Tab-separated table of C-alpha atoms in Angstrom:
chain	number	residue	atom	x	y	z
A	1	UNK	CA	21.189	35.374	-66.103
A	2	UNK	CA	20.667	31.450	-65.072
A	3	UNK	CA	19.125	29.795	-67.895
A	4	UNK	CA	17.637	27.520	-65.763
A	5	UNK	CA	14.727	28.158	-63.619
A	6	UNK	CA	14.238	26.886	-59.842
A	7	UNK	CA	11.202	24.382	-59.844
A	8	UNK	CA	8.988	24.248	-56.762
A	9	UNK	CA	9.682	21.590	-54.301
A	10	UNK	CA	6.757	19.223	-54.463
A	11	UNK	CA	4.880	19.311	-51.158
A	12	UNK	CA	5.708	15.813	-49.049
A	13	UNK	CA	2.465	15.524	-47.673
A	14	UNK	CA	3.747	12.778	-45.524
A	15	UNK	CA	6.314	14.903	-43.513
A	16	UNK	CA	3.725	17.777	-42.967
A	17	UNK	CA	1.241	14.965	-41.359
A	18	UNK	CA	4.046	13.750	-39.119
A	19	UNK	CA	4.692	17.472	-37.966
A	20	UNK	CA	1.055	18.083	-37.294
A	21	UNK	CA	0.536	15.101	-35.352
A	22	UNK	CA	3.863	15.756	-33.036
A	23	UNK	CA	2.259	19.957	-32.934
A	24	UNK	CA	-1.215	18.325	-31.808
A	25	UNK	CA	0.371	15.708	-29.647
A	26	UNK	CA	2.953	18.351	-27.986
A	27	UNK	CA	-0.153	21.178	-27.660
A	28	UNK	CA	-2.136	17.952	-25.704
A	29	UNK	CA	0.784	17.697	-23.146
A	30	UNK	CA	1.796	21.139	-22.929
A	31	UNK	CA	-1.943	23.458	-22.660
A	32	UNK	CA	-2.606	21.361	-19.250
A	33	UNK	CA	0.939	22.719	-17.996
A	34	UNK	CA	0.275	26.364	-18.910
A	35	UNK	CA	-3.313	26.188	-17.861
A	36	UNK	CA	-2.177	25.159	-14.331
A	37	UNK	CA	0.340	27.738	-14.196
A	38	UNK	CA	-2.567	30.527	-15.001
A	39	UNK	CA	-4.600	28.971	-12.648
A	40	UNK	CA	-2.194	29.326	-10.080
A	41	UNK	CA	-1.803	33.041	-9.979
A	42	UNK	CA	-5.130	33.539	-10.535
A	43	UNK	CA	-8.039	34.728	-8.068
A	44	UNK	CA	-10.390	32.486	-6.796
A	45	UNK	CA	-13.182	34.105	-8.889
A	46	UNK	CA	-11.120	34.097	-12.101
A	47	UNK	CA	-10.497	30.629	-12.233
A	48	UNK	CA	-13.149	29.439	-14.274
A	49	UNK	CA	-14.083	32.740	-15.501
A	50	UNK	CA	-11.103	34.409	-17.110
A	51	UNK	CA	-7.966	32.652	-18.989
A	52	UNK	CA	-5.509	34.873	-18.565
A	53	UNK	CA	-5.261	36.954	-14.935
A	54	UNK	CA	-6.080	40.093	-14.223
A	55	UNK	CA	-3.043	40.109	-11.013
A	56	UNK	CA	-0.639	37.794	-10.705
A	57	UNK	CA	-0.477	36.782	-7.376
A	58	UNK	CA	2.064	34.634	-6.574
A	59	UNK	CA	1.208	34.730	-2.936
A	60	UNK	CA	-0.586	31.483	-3.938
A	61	UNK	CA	2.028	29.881	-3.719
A	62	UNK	CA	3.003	30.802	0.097
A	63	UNK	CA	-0.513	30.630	1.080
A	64	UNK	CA	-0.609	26.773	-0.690
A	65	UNK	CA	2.533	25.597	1.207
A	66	UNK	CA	1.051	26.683	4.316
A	67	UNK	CA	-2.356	25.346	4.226
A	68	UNK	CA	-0.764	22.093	5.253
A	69	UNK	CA	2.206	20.455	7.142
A	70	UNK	CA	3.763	20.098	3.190
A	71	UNK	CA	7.601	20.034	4.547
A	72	UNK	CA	6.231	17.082	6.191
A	73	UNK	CA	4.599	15.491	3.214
A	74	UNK	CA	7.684	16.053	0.748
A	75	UNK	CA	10.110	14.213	2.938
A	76	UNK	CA	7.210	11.073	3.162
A	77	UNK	CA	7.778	11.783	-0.632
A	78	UNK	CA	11.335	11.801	-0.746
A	79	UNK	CA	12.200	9.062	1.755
A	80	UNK	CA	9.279	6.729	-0.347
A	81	UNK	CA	10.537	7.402	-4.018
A	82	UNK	CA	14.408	6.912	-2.812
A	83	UNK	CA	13.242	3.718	-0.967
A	84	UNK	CA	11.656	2.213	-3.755
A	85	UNK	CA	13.962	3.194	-6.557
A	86	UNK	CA	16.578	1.848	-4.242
A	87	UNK	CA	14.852	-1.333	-4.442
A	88	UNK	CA	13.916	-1.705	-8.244
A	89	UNK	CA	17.766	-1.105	-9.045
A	90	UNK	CA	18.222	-4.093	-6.557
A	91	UNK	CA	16.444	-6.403	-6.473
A	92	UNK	CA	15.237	-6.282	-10.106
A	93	UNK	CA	18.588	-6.305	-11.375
A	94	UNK	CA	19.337	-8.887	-9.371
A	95	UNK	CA	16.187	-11.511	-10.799
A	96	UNK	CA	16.601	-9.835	-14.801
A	97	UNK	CA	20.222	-10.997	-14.055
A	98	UNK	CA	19.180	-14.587	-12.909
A	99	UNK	CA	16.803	-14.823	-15.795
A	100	UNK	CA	19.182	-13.635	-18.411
A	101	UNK	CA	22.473	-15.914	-17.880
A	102	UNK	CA	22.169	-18.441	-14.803
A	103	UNK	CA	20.656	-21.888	-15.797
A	104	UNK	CA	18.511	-23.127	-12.936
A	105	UNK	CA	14.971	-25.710	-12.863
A	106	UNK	CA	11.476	-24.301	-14.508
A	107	UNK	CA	13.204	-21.182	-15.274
A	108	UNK	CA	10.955	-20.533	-18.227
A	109	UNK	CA	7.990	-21.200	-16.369
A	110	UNK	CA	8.617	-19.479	-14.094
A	111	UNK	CA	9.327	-16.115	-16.230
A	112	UNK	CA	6.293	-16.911	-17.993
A	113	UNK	CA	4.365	-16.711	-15.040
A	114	UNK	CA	5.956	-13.426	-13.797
A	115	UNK	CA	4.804	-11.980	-17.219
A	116	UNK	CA	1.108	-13.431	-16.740
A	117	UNK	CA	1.353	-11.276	-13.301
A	118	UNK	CA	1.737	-7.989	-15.542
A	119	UNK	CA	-1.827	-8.622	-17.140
A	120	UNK	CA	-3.768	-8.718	-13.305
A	121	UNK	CA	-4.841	-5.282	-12.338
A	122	UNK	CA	-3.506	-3.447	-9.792
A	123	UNK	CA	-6.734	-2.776	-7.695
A	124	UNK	CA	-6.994	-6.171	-7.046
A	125	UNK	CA	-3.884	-6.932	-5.757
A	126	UNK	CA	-4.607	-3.923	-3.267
A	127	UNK	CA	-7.229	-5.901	-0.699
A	128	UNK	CA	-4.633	-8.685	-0.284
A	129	UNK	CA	-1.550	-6.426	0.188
A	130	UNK	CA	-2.927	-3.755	2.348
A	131	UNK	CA	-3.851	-7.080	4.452
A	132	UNK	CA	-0.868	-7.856	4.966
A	133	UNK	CA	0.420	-4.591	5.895
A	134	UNK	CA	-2.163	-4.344	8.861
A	135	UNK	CA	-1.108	-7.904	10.660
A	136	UNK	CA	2.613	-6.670	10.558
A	137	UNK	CA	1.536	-3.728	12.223
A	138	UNK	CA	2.981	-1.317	9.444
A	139	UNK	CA	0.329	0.902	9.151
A	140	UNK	CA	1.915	4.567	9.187
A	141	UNK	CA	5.213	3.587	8.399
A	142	UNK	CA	7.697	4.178	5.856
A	143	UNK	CA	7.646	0.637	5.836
A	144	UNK	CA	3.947	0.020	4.753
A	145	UNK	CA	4.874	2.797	2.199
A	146	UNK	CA	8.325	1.296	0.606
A	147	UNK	CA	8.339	-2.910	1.066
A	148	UNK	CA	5.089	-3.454	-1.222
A	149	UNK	CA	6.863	-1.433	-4.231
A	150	UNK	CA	10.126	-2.536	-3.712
A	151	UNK	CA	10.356	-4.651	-6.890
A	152	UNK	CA	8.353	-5.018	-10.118
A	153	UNK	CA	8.028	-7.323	-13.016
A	154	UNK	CA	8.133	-4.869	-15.305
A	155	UNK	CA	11.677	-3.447	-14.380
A	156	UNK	CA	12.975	-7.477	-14.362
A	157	UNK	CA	11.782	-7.902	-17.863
A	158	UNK	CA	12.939	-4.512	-18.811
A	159	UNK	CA	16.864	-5.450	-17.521
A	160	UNK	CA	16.674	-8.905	-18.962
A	161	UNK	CA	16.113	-7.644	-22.273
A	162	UNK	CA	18.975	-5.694	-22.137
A	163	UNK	CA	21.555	-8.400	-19.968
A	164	UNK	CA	20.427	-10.840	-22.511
A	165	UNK	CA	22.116	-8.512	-25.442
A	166	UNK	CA	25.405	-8.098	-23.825
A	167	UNK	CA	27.578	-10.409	-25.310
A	168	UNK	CA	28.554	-13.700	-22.835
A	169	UNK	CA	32.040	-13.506	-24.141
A	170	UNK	CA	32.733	-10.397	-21.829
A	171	UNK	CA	31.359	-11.986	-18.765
A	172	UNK	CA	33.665	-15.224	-19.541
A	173	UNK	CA	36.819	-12.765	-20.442
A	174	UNK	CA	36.109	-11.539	-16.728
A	175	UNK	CA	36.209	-15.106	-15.431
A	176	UNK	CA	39.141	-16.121	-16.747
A	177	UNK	CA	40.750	-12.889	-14.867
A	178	UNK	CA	39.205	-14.796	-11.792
A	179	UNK	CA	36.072	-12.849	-11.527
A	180	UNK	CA	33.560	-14.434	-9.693
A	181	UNK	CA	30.228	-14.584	-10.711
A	182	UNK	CA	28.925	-11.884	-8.406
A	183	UNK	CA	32.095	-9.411	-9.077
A	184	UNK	CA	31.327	-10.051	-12.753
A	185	UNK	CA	27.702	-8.853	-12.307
A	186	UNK	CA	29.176	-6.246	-10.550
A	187	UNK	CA	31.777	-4.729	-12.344
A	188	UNK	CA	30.978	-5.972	-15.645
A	189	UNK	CA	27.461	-6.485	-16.143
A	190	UNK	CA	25.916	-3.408	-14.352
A	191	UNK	CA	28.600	-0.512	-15.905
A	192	UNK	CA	27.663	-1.924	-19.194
A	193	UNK	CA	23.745	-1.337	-18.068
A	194	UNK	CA	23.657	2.023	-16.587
A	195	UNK	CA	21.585	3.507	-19.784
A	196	UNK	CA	18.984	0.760	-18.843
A	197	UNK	CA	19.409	1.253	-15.076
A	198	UNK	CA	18.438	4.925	-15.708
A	199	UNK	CA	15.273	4.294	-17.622
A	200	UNK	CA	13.958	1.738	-14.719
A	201	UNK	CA	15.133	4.437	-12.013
A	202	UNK	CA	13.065	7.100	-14.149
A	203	UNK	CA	10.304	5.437	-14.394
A	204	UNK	CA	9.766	4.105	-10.981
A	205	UNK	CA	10.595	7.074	-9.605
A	206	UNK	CA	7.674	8.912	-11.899
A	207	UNK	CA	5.199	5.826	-10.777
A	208	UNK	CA	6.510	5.875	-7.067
A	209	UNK	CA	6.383	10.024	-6.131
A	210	UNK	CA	2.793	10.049	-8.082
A	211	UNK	CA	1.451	7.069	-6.666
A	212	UNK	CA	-1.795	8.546	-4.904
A	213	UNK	CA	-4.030	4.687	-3.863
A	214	UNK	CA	-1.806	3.067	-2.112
A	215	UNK	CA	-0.207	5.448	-0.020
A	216	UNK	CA	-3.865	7.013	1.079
A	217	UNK	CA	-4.603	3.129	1.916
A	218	UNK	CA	-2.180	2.523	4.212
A	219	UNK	CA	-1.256	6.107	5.819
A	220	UNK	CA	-3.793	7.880	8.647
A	221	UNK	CA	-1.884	10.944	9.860
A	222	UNK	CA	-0.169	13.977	8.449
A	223	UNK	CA	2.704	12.163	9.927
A	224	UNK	CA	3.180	9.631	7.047
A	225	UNK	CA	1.460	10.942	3.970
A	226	UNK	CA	2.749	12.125	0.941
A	227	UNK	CA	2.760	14.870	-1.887
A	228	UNK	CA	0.122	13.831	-3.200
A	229	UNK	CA	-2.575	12.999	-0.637
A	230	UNK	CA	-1.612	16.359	0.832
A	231	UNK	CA	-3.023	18.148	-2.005
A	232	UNK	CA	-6.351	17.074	-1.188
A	233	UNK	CA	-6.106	19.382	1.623
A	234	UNK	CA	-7.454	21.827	-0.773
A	235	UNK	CA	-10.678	20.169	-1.715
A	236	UNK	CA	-13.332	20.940	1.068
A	237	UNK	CA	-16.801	19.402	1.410
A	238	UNK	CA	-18.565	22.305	-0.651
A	239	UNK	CA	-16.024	24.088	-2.174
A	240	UNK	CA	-12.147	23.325	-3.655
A	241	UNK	CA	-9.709	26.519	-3.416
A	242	UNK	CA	-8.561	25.288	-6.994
A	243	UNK	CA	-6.087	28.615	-7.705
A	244	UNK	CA	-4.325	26.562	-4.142
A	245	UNK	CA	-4.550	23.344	-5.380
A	246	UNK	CA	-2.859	24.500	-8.892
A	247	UNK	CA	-0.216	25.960	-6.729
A	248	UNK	CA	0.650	23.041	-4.512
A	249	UNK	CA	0.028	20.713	-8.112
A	250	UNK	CA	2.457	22.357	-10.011
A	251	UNK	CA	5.201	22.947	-6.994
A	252	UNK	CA	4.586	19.282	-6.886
A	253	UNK	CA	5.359	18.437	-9.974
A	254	UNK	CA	8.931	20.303	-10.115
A	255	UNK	CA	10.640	17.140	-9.032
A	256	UNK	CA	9.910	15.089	-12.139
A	257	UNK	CA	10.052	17.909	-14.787
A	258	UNK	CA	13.309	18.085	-13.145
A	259	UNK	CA	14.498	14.587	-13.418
A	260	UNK	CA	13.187	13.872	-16.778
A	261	UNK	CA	15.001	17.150	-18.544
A	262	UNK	CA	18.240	15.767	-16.916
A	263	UNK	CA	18.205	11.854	-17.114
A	264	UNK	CA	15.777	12.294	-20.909
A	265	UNK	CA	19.273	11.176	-23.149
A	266	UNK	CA	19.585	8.313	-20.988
A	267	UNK	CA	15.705	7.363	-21.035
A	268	UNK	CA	16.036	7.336	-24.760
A	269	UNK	CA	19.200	4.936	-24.937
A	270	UNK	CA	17.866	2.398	-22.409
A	271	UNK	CA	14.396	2.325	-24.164
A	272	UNK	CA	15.927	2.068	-27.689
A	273	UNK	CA	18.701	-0.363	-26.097
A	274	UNK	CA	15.918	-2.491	-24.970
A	275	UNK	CA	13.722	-2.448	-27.543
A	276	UNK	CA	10.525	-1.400	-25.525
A	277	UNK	CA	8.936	1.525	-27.499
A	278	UNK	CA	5.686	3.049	-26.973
């Protein structure tokens, strides 16, 4: 028999308050997502009535994908998001780049002012943009829907942040192999990036396929609109078939569960690489 006797581990209060704040804060993100599910398999007179079904009907689903042309609106989606994530890998790649190693007049300044841009609201950039869109004559186009989004301030700061940390003697090790300056942003700089380029193509994918304001603004037809104005097929004048609108929500939403749960390693390196948290 062991002379000595176990003591009780003292209770680390801090650890147990971490774990209940990431319980609460997982429960906030994750009881929206099962409620919808419910909701979606539900009848139209349990929705607010009952939380858990009586039937499942997953004929919801069917009869929410055919209240409206919603092959139509997913490939507005697709083409869109592709467009525009297209673009932020780019052409904000291209500026971050410019910022981050070329040496040219005012270019402090001038990054200064691009970060004083980030702090104006959207909204009222809106009136002046959607403007523009109508003397071009874009108006129901993919172009109306892609060209205003095609670049962001927030990816160029993002990159630069991260081409600033790469160390110049790699780029000039290139150059002396005769690299020239755009080869070396090619084959050096951007390889080195692709945990950063990841995070900026996550996120403006996220902001492009849920972006609801503008693409209502500048769309008129089933024709050109997306995902997401689609849905509002389901909310009539009196009445919103909400067990639908669940349905067509959550099938909705598959895209960017989906991306996130593959590309989430890589989000996590390119934000801790860049040293934007939060």
């Amino acid at each position: 028999m062991s002379s000595t006797t176990s003591r009780p581990r003292p209770v680390r209060w801090g650890t147990a308050a971490r774990h209940t704040l990431l319980i609460l804060g997982s429960a906030t993100v994750i009881v929206p997502f099962v409620w919808m599910f419910l909701t979606s398999v539900k009848k139209r007179s349990e929705v607010f009535t009952r939380l858990w079904p009586t039937e499942w009907h997953w004929e919801n689903y069917v009869h929410a994908w055919q209240a409206a042309p919603f092959e139509r609106y997913y490939l507005n989606s697709i083409v869109m998001t592709v467009g525009i994530v297209v673009g932020h890998l780019v052409l904000d790649s291209l500026a971050a780049y410019a910022f981050a190693r070329l040496r040219f007049p005012a270019k402090n300044p001038i990054f200064l002012l691009l970060l004083a841009t980030m702090m104006v609201p959207q909204f009222v950039t809106i009136i002046p943009a959607f403007s523009l869109v109508v003397q071009l004559h874009w108006t129901d186009t993919y172009w109306a829907l892609i060209v205003p989004r095609l670049a962001d301030v927030f990816g160029i700061v993002l990159l630069r942040q991260y081409f600033s940390t790469i160390p110049k003697e790699i780029e000039e090790a290139a150059r002396l192999d005769g690299c020239g300056r755009v080869r070396t942003f090619v084959q050096v700089v951007i390889p080195l990036s692709s945990a950063s380029l990841a995070t900026l193509a996550i996120f403006a994918m996220l902001f492009a396929w849920n972006d609801f304001l503008w693409p209502l603004l500048v769309t008129n037809g089933d024709e050109m609109r997306t995902i997401q104005i689609g849905l509002a097929a389901f909310q009539g004048r009196y009445a919103t078939s909400w067990n639908y609108l669940m349905a067509g929500t959550l099938t909705s939403a598959i895209p960017t569960i989906v991306m996130f749960l593959i590309f989430q390693r890589a989000l996590i390196r390119g934000v801790a690489g860049t040293g934007v948290k939060g």
